[in-house]
Amino acid sequence: MKKSLFVVSISSLLMLTSCDLLSTLEDAGKSIDDTGLTDSQIVSGLKESLTLGSKTAALTLSDTSGEVNEVTNEVTGYLANELLRILLPDDVERAIETVDLLKETTAGKTLLSAAGIDFAEYREAMVRGLNRGAENAAGLSVDVFKTAIKEMTFASAKEILFGDDSTGATNYLETTTSDVLVSGFKPVIENSLGSVKISALGSKYTFDDVWSKFATNFNKVADAYTKLVTTAESGNLLTAPAAQASLSMLENAGVSSVDPLNTNIVDYATEKALDGLFYMVSQQELKIRRDPVAALKDAAAFVTDTARKIIEQVFTSSEE
């Protein structure tokens, strides 16, 4: 594990983009032409750096240990990282809050009996399942990013290399390849959520198992509420008054509706997992911009010949 963290920290330092490079050249009174770099070297070097940078983000987030990386000072994985932990969607949190309110009334308990499960037990299991699934998928994201990076044009590469954006490389990936990344990463996430086992409810389940049971049973409660409303509005002298009284009781407890859940959570999980990857890439990019010389020294064993030539020529020129 320490070896993988070392690779994560070191190879991610290669995402050097060029406010730093450009200012170095300007301080030395040089232009990009003076470095002897060709257009193809710039493109190849930047693409290689981006590929390595995205790989380090993937490796960091796929590490489930939750330990602090000694070089990057980043907590590994999604679940243990408070900034990147994937929480439940808003509609799921509202559903859990609704369940808590329903428990406070007789009418609410009657609705909950339609499900026959203790919803409170599922929150922690679903959060753990989402994050463990994302961690597994992160380790498989490298090829998806590589495919997206291949589509980068020289105009984009030049803008990243000489732009003022301190996270220009990361922003390039996020804004110009999002469709490719989402379409490529979504099946990976979907497979992970259906295959990674977590300890939950006294046994071993996948996230899909836990989520399906939670959503299906909550929607039974939503259906029961809808039927209650229909009965209350029916005008039936035998059944409507009791239904209206139940709705009034629920309203007083803070429940004015019980909306069904969207049972497809893959899109949400894909978006949040990619957010974490982009965040980790951006943090590595910022570190490189702050101290590129130290980054090159630490990453020497992991730089490709092309990337090394581009970066070393620029910094050698600045010292002449």
Short mmCIF file of C-alpha atoms in Angstrom, two decimals:
data_model
loop_
_atom_site.label_atom_id
_atom_site.label_comp_id
_atom_site.label_asym_id
_atom_site.label_seq_id
_atom_site.Cartn_x
_atom_site.Cartn_y
_atom_site.Cartn_z
CA MET A 1 0.00 0.00 0.00
CA LYS A 2 2.81 2.43 0.85
CA LYS A 3 4.35 1.75 -2.53
CA SER A 4 1.10 2.63 -4.30
CA LEU A 5 0.76 5.81 -2.25
CA PHE A 6 4.31 6.76 -3.19
CA VAL A 7 3.50 6.30 -6.86
CA VAL A 8 0.30 8.29 -6.38
CA SER A 9 2.12 11.19 -4.82
CA ILE A 10 5.08 11.20 -7.17
CA SER A 11 3.58 10.61 -10.58
CA SER A 12 0.83 13.16 -9.94
CA LEU A 13 3.50 15.82 -9.68
CA LEU A 14 3.91 15.63 -13.44
CA MET A 15 0.83 17.70 -14.18
CA LEU A 16 2.97 20.82 -14.61
CA THR A 17 1.09 23.50 -16.52
CA SER A 18 2.38 26.68 -17.49
CA CYS A 19 1.82 29.78 -15.58
CA ASP A 20 4.94 28.57 -13.75
CA LEU A 21 6.72 27.62 -16.96
CA LEU A 22 5.81 30.84 -18.70
CA SER A 23 6.85 33.07 -15.79
CA THR A 24 10.14 31.20 -15.58
CA LEU A 25 10.79 31.87 -19.24
CA GLU A 26 9.77 35.51 -18.94
CA ASP A 27 12.12 36.01 -15.98
CA ALA A 28 14.92 34.63 -18.13
CA GLY A 29 13.95 36.85 -21.06
CA LYS A 30 13.10 33.85 -23.24
CA SER A 31 10.18 32.74 -25.39
CA ILE A 32 8.91 29.22 -25.97
CA ASP A 33 10.85 29.15 -29.24
CA ASP A 34 14.13 29.68 -27.36
CA THR A 35 13.67 26.42 -25.49
CA GLY A 36 13.91 24.33 -28.64
CA LEU A 37 10.54 22.75 -27.96
CA THR A 38 8.40 21.73 -30.91
CA ASP A 39 4.63 21.89 -31.06
CA SER A 40 4.40 18.11 -31.02
CA GLN A 41 6.60 17.95 -27.90
CA ILE A 42 4.31 20.38 -26.10
CA VAL A 43 1.23 18.36 -27.02
CA SER A 44 2.80 14.99 -26.21
CA GLY A 45 4.30 16.21 -22.95
CA LEU A 46 1.10 17.80 -21.72
CA LYS A 47 -1.00 14.79 -22.66
CA GLU A 48 1.43 12.48 -20.89
CA SER A 49 1.39 14.72 -17.81
CA LEU A 50 -2.40 14.79 -17.79
CA THR A 51 -2.58 11.03 -18.13
CA LEU A 52 -0.19 10.53 -15.22
CA GLY A 53 -2.00 13.15 -13.16
CA SER A 54 -5.36 11.48 -13.64
CA LYS A 55 -3.77 8.14 -12.79
CA THR A 56 -2.50 9.45 -9.46
CA ALA A 57 -5.95 10.76 -8.61
CA ALA A 58 -7.45 7.39 -9.45
CA LEU A 59 -4.88 5.54 -7.36
CA THR A 60 -5.38 7.87 -4.40
CA LEU A 61 -9.15 7.50 -4.41
CA SER A 62 -9.10 3.74 -4.93
CA ASP A 63 -7.08 3.27 -1.72
CA THR A 64 -9.61 2.29 0.95
CA SER A 65 -7.20 2.56 3.89
CA GLY A 66 -8.23 6.12 4.70
CA GLU A 67 -4.66 6.96 5.73
CA VAL A 68 -3.03 10.33 5.11
CA ASN A 69 -0.60 10.30 2.21
CA GLU A 70 2.68 11.54 3.71
CA VAL A 71 3.79 13.29 0.51
CA THR A 72 0.54 14.90 -0.68
CA ASN A 73 -1.09 15.18 2.75
CA GLU A 74 -4.35 13.93 1.23
CA VAL A 75 -6.65 11.40 2.88
CA THR A 76 -7.05 8.41 0.59
CA GLY A 77 -10.36 7.04 -0.64
CA TYR A 78 -13.80 8.64 -0.65
CA LEU A 79 -15.32 7.36 2.57
CA ALA A 80 -12.61 8.59 4.95
CA ASN A 81 -12.16 11.95 3.21
CA GLU A 82 -14.68 14.42 4.63
CA LEU A 83 -14.36 16.67 1.57
CA LEU A 84 -14.98 13.90 -0.94
CA ARG A 85 -17.25 11.48 0.91
CA ILE A 86 -20.31 10.81 -1.22
CA LEU A 87 -23.46 11.56 0.75
CA LEU A 88 -26.96 10.38 -0.04
CA PRO A 89 -28.97 12.33 -2.64
CA ASP A 90 -31.22 15.07 -1.29
CA ASP A 91 -34.40 13.15 -2.06
CA VAL A 92 -33.13 10.17 -0.07
CA GLU A 93 -32.29 12.38 2.91
CA ARG A 94 -35.77 13.88 2.69
CA ALA A 95 -37.23 10.37 2.61
CA ILE A 96 -35.35 9.44 5.80
CA GLU A 97 -36.51 12.66 7.48
CA THR A 98 -40.07 11.85 6.43
CA VAL A 99 -39.78 8.39 7.96
CA ASP A 100 -38.63 9.93 11.25
CA LEU A 101 -41.68 12.21 11.26
CA LEU A 102 -44.05 9.38 10.37
CA LYS A 103 -42.85 7.42 13.40
CA GLU A 104 -44.28 10.13 15.68
CA THR A 105 -47.94 9.52 14.79
CA THR A 106 -50.34 6.61 14.72
CA ALA A 107 -51.29 7.44 11.14
CA GLY A 108 -47.62 7.54 10.18
CA LYS A 109 -46.90 4.19 11.78
CA THR A 110 -49.76 2.73 9.80
CA LEU A 111 -48.17 4.00 6.58
CA LEU A 112 -44.77 2.61 7.58
CA SER A 113 -46.28 -0.79 8.17
CA ALA A 114 -46.68 -1.03 4.39
CA ALA A 115 -42.90 -1.34 4.15
CA GLY A 116 -42.18 -3.63 7.05
CA ILE A 117 -38.53 -2.55 7.49
CA ASP A 118 -36.59 -0.23 9.79
CA PHE A 119 -35.45 2.49 7.39
CA ALA A 120 -33.01 4.03 9.90
CA GLU A 121 -30.74 0.99 9.61
CA TYR A 122 -30.16 1.66 5.94
CA ARG A 123 -28.60 5.13 5.97
CA GLU A 124 -25.08 4.13 7.06
CA ALA A 125 -25.13 1.06 4.82
CA MET A 126 -26.09 3.12 1.76
CA VAL A 127 -23.42 5.76 2.39
CA ARG A 128 -20.76 3.10 2.87
CA GLY A 129 -21.91 1.26 -0.24
CA LEU A 130 -21.85 4.37 -2.42
CA ASN A 131 -18.33 5.26 -1.34
CA ARG A 132 -16.88 1.76 -1.53
CA GLY A 133 -18.36 1.40 -4.98
CA ALA A 134 -16.83 4.73 -6.04
CA GLU A 135 -13.43 3.69 -4.65
CA ASN A 136 -13.51 0.48 -6.64
CA ALA A 137 -14.53 2.37 -9.77
CA ALA A 138 -11.80 5.00 -9.27
CA GLY A 139 -9.15 2.33 -9.65
CA LEU A 140 -10.63 1.48 -13.04
CA SER A 141 -10.96 5.06 -14.30
CA VAL A 142 -7.48 5.44 -15.82
CA ASP A 143 -8.42 4.09 -19.25
CA VAL A 144 -11.52 6.28 -19.33
CA PHE A 145 -9.41 9.39 -18.68
CA LYS A 146 -6.79 8.26 -21.18
CA THR A 147 -9.43 8.04 -23.89
CA ALA A 148 -10.68 11.54 -23.09
CA ILE A 149 -7.17 13.02 -23.06
CA LYS A 150 -6.42 11.61 -26.51
CA GLU A 151 -9.12 13.90 -27.92
CA MET A 152 -7.35 17.05 -26.75
CA THR A 153 -6.36 19.39 -29.60
CA PHE A 154 -3.19 21.47 -29.78
CA ALA A 155 -5.16 24.69 -29.33
CA SER A 156 -6.40 23.39 -25.99
CA ALA A 157 -2.94 22.19 -25.00
CA LYS A 158 -1.38 25.56 -25.77
CA GLU A 159 -4.05 27.39 -23.79
CA ILE A 160 -3.42 25.15 -20.80
CA LEU A 161 0.34 25.48 -21.09
CA PHE A 162 0.38 29.30 -21.21
CA GLY A 163 -2.89 30.19 -19.49
CA ASP A 164 -3.41 31.98 -16.17
CA ASP A 165 -5.72 29.33 -14.71
CA SER A 166 -4.03 27.68 -11.72
CA THR A 167 -6.03 24.51 -12.35
CA GLY A 168 -6.16 24.82 -16.13
CA ALA A 169 -5.32 21.19 -16.85
CA THR A 170 -8.02 19.92 -14.53
CA ASN A 171 -10.57 22.37 -15.87
CA TYR A 172 -9.72 21.28 -19.40
CA LEU A 173 -10.49 17.68 -18.53
CA GLU A 174 -13.72 18.60 -16.79
CA THR A 175 -15.15 21.05 -19.32
CA THR A 176 -14.10 19.53 -22.63
CA THR A 177 -14.26 15.80 -21.98
CA SER A 178 -17.17 15.49 -19.56
CA ASP A 179 -19.42 13.63 -22.01
CA VAL A 180 -16.66 11.13 -22.82
CA LEU A 181 -15.82 10.67 -19.15
CA VAL A 182 -19.42 10.25 -18.03
CA SER A 183 -20.28 7.77 -20.78
CA GLY A 184 -17.10 5.82 -20.12
CA PHE A 185 -17.22 5.94 -16.32
CA LYS A 186 -20.93 5.31 -15.78
CA PRO A 187 -20.75 1.57 -16.66
CA VAL A 188 -17.75 1.22 -14.33
CA ILE A 189 -19.69 2.80 -11.45
CA GLU A 190 -22.77 0.73 -12.23
CA ASN A 191 -20.76 -2.48 -12.15
CA SER A 192 -19.02 -1.51 -8.90
CA LEU A 193 -22.27 -0.70 -7.11
CA GLY A 194 -23.59 -4.09 -8.10
CA SER A 195 -20.51 -6.11 -7.21
CA VAL A 196 -18.61 -4.56 -4.26
CA LYS A 197 -19.73 -6.20 -1.01
CA ILE A 198 -20.20 -4.22 2.20
CA SER A 199 -21.03 -5.32 5.73
CA ALA A 200 -24.56 -4.14 6.41
CA LEU A 201 -27.59 -5.18 8.43
CA GLY A 202 -25.73 -8.13 9.92
CA SER A 203 -24.65 -9.62 6.61
CA LYS A 204 -22.81 -8.92 3.33
CA TYR A 205 -24.59 -6.96 0.62
CA THR A 206 -23.82 -4.90 -2.45
CA PHE A 207 -24.97 -1.29 -2.55
CA ASP A 208 -27.55 -2.27 -5.16
CA ASP A 209 -29.03 -4.83 -2.75
CA VAL A 210 -29.38 -2.33 0.08
CA TRP A 211 -30.55 0.52 -2.14
CA SER A 212 -33.15 -1.59 -3.93
CA LYS A 213 -34.67 -2.76 -0.65
CA PHE A 214 -34.72 0.75 0.80
CA ALA A 215 -36.16 2.47 -2.29
CA THR A 216 -38.69 -0.24 -3.08
CA ASN A 217 -40.06 -0.30 0.45
CA PHE A 218 -40.11 3.47 0.83
CA ASN A 219 -42.09 3.72 -2.39
CA LYS A 220 -44.63 1.36 -0.84
CA VAL A 221 -45.05 3.97 1.89
CA ALA A 222 -45.41 6.70 -0.75
CA ASP A 223 -48.06 4.62 -2.52
CA ALA A 224 -49.93 4.13 0.75
CA TYR A 225 -49.87 7.90 1.33
CA THR A 226 -51.19 8.55 -2.18
CA LYS A 227 -54.06 6.12 -1.56
CA LEU A 228 -54.80 7.90 1.72
CA VAL A 229 -55.05 11.23 -0.11
CA THR A 230 -57.28 9.69 -2.77
CA THR A 231 -59.58 8.29 -0.10
CA ALA A 232 -59.70 11.63 1.73
CA GLU A 233 -60.71 13.40 -1.47
CA SER A 234 -63.21 10.75 -2.57
CA GLY A 235 -66.19 12.17 -0.71
CA ASN A 236 -67.06 8.69 0.54
CA LEU A 237 -68.97 9.23 3.77
CA LEU A 238 -67.68 5.98 5.24
CA THR A 239 -63.96 6.26 4.50
CA ALA A 240 -63.17 9.90 3.69
CA PRO A 241 -63.52 11.35 7.22
CA ALA A 242 -61.04 8.88 8.74
CA ALA A 243 -58.58 9.49 5.91
CA GLN A 244 -58.93 13.25 6.33
CA ALA A 245 -58.26 12.91 10.05
CA SER A 246 -55.14 10.87 9.34
CA LEU A 247 -53.87 13.48 6.87
CA SER A 248 -54.52 16.23 9.41
CA MET A 249 -52.55 14.28 12.01
CA LEU A 250 -49.67 13.83 9.57
CA GLU A 251 -49.73 17.50 8.61
CA ASN A 252 -49.51 18.52 12.25
CA ALA A 253 -46.45 16.27 12.55
CA GLY A 254 -44.81 18.04 9.60
CA VAL A 255 -45.67 15.58 6.83
CA SER A 256 -47.54 17.28 3.98
CA SER A 257 -46.46 14.82 1.28
CA VAL A 258 -44.58 11.55 0.79
CA ASP A 259 -42.88 11.61 -2.59
CA PRO A 260 -41.63 8.40 -4.24
CA LEU A 261 -37.90 7.95 -4.81
CA ASN A 262 -36.20 7.75 -8.18
CA THR A 263 -34.76 4.26 -7.97
CA ASN A 264 -31.97 4.97 -10.52
CA ILE A 265 -29.03 6.29 -8.50
CA VAL A 266 -26.23 5.47 -10.96
CA ASP A 267 -26.19 8.94 -12.58
CA TYR A 268 -25.84 10.56 -9.16
CA ALA A 269 -23.05 8.20 -8.11
CA THR A 270 -21.19 8.77 -11.39
CA GLU A 271 -21.35 12.55 -11.01
CA LYS A 272 -20.13 12.52 -7.42
CA ALA A 273 -17.35 10.01 -8.08
CA LEU A 274 -16.07 12.13 -10.98
CA ASP A 275 -16.25 15.25 -8.79
CA GLY A 276 -13.88 13.53 -6.39
CA LEU A 277 -11.46 12.55 -9.15
CA PHE A 278 -11.41 16.07 -10.57
CA TYR A 279 -10.89 17.54 -7.11
CA MET A 280 -7.93 15.27 -6.44
CA VAL A 281 -6.39 16.09 -9.83
CA SER A 282 -6.80 19.82 -9.16
CA GLN A 283 -5.09 19.53 -5.77
CA GLN A 284 -2.12 17.82 -7.39
CA GLU A 285 -1.97 20.50 -10.06
CA LEU A 286 -1.92 23.27 -7.45
CA LYS A 287 0.94 21.57 -5.60
CA ILE A 288 2.95 21.38 -8.80
CA ARG A 289 2.40 25.04 -9.62
CA ARG A 290 3.58 26.05 -6.15
CA ASP A 291 6.89 24.18 -6.37
CA PRO A 292 7.55 22.68 -9.82
CA VAL A 293 11.27 22.16 -9.25
CA ALA A 294 10.66 19.97 -6.21
CA ALA A 295 7.98 18.16 -8.17
CA LEU A 296 10.43 17.28 -10.95
CA LYS A 297 13.02 16.05 -8.48
CA ASP A 298 10.56 13.77 -6.69
CA ALA A 299 9.03 12.49 -9.93
CA ALA A 300 12.26 11.81 -11.81
CA ALA A 301 11.84 8.03 -11.82
CA PHE A 302 8.32 8.26 -13.20
CA VAL A 303 8.66 10.83 -15.99
CA THR A 304 8.53 9.63 -19.57
CA ASP A 305 11.41 10.66 -21.82
CA THR A 306 9.15 13.03 -23.75
CA ALA A 307 7.77 14.71 -20.64
CA ARG A 308 11.23 14.93 -19.06
CA LYS A 309 12.69 16.56 -22.17
CA ILE A 310 9.96 19.19 -22.33
CA ILE A 311 10.15 20.10 -18.65
CA GLU A 312 13.92 19.90 -18.26
CA GLN A 313 14.59 22.00 -21.38
CA VAL A 314 12.35 24.76 -20.07
CA PHE A 315 13.99 24.89 -16.64
CA THR A 316 17.52 24.50 -18.00
CA SER A 317 16.88 27.50 -20.24
CA SER A 318 15.70 29.55 -17.27
CA GLU A 319 19.00 28.98 -15.46
CA GLU A 320 21.28 29.97 -18.31
#
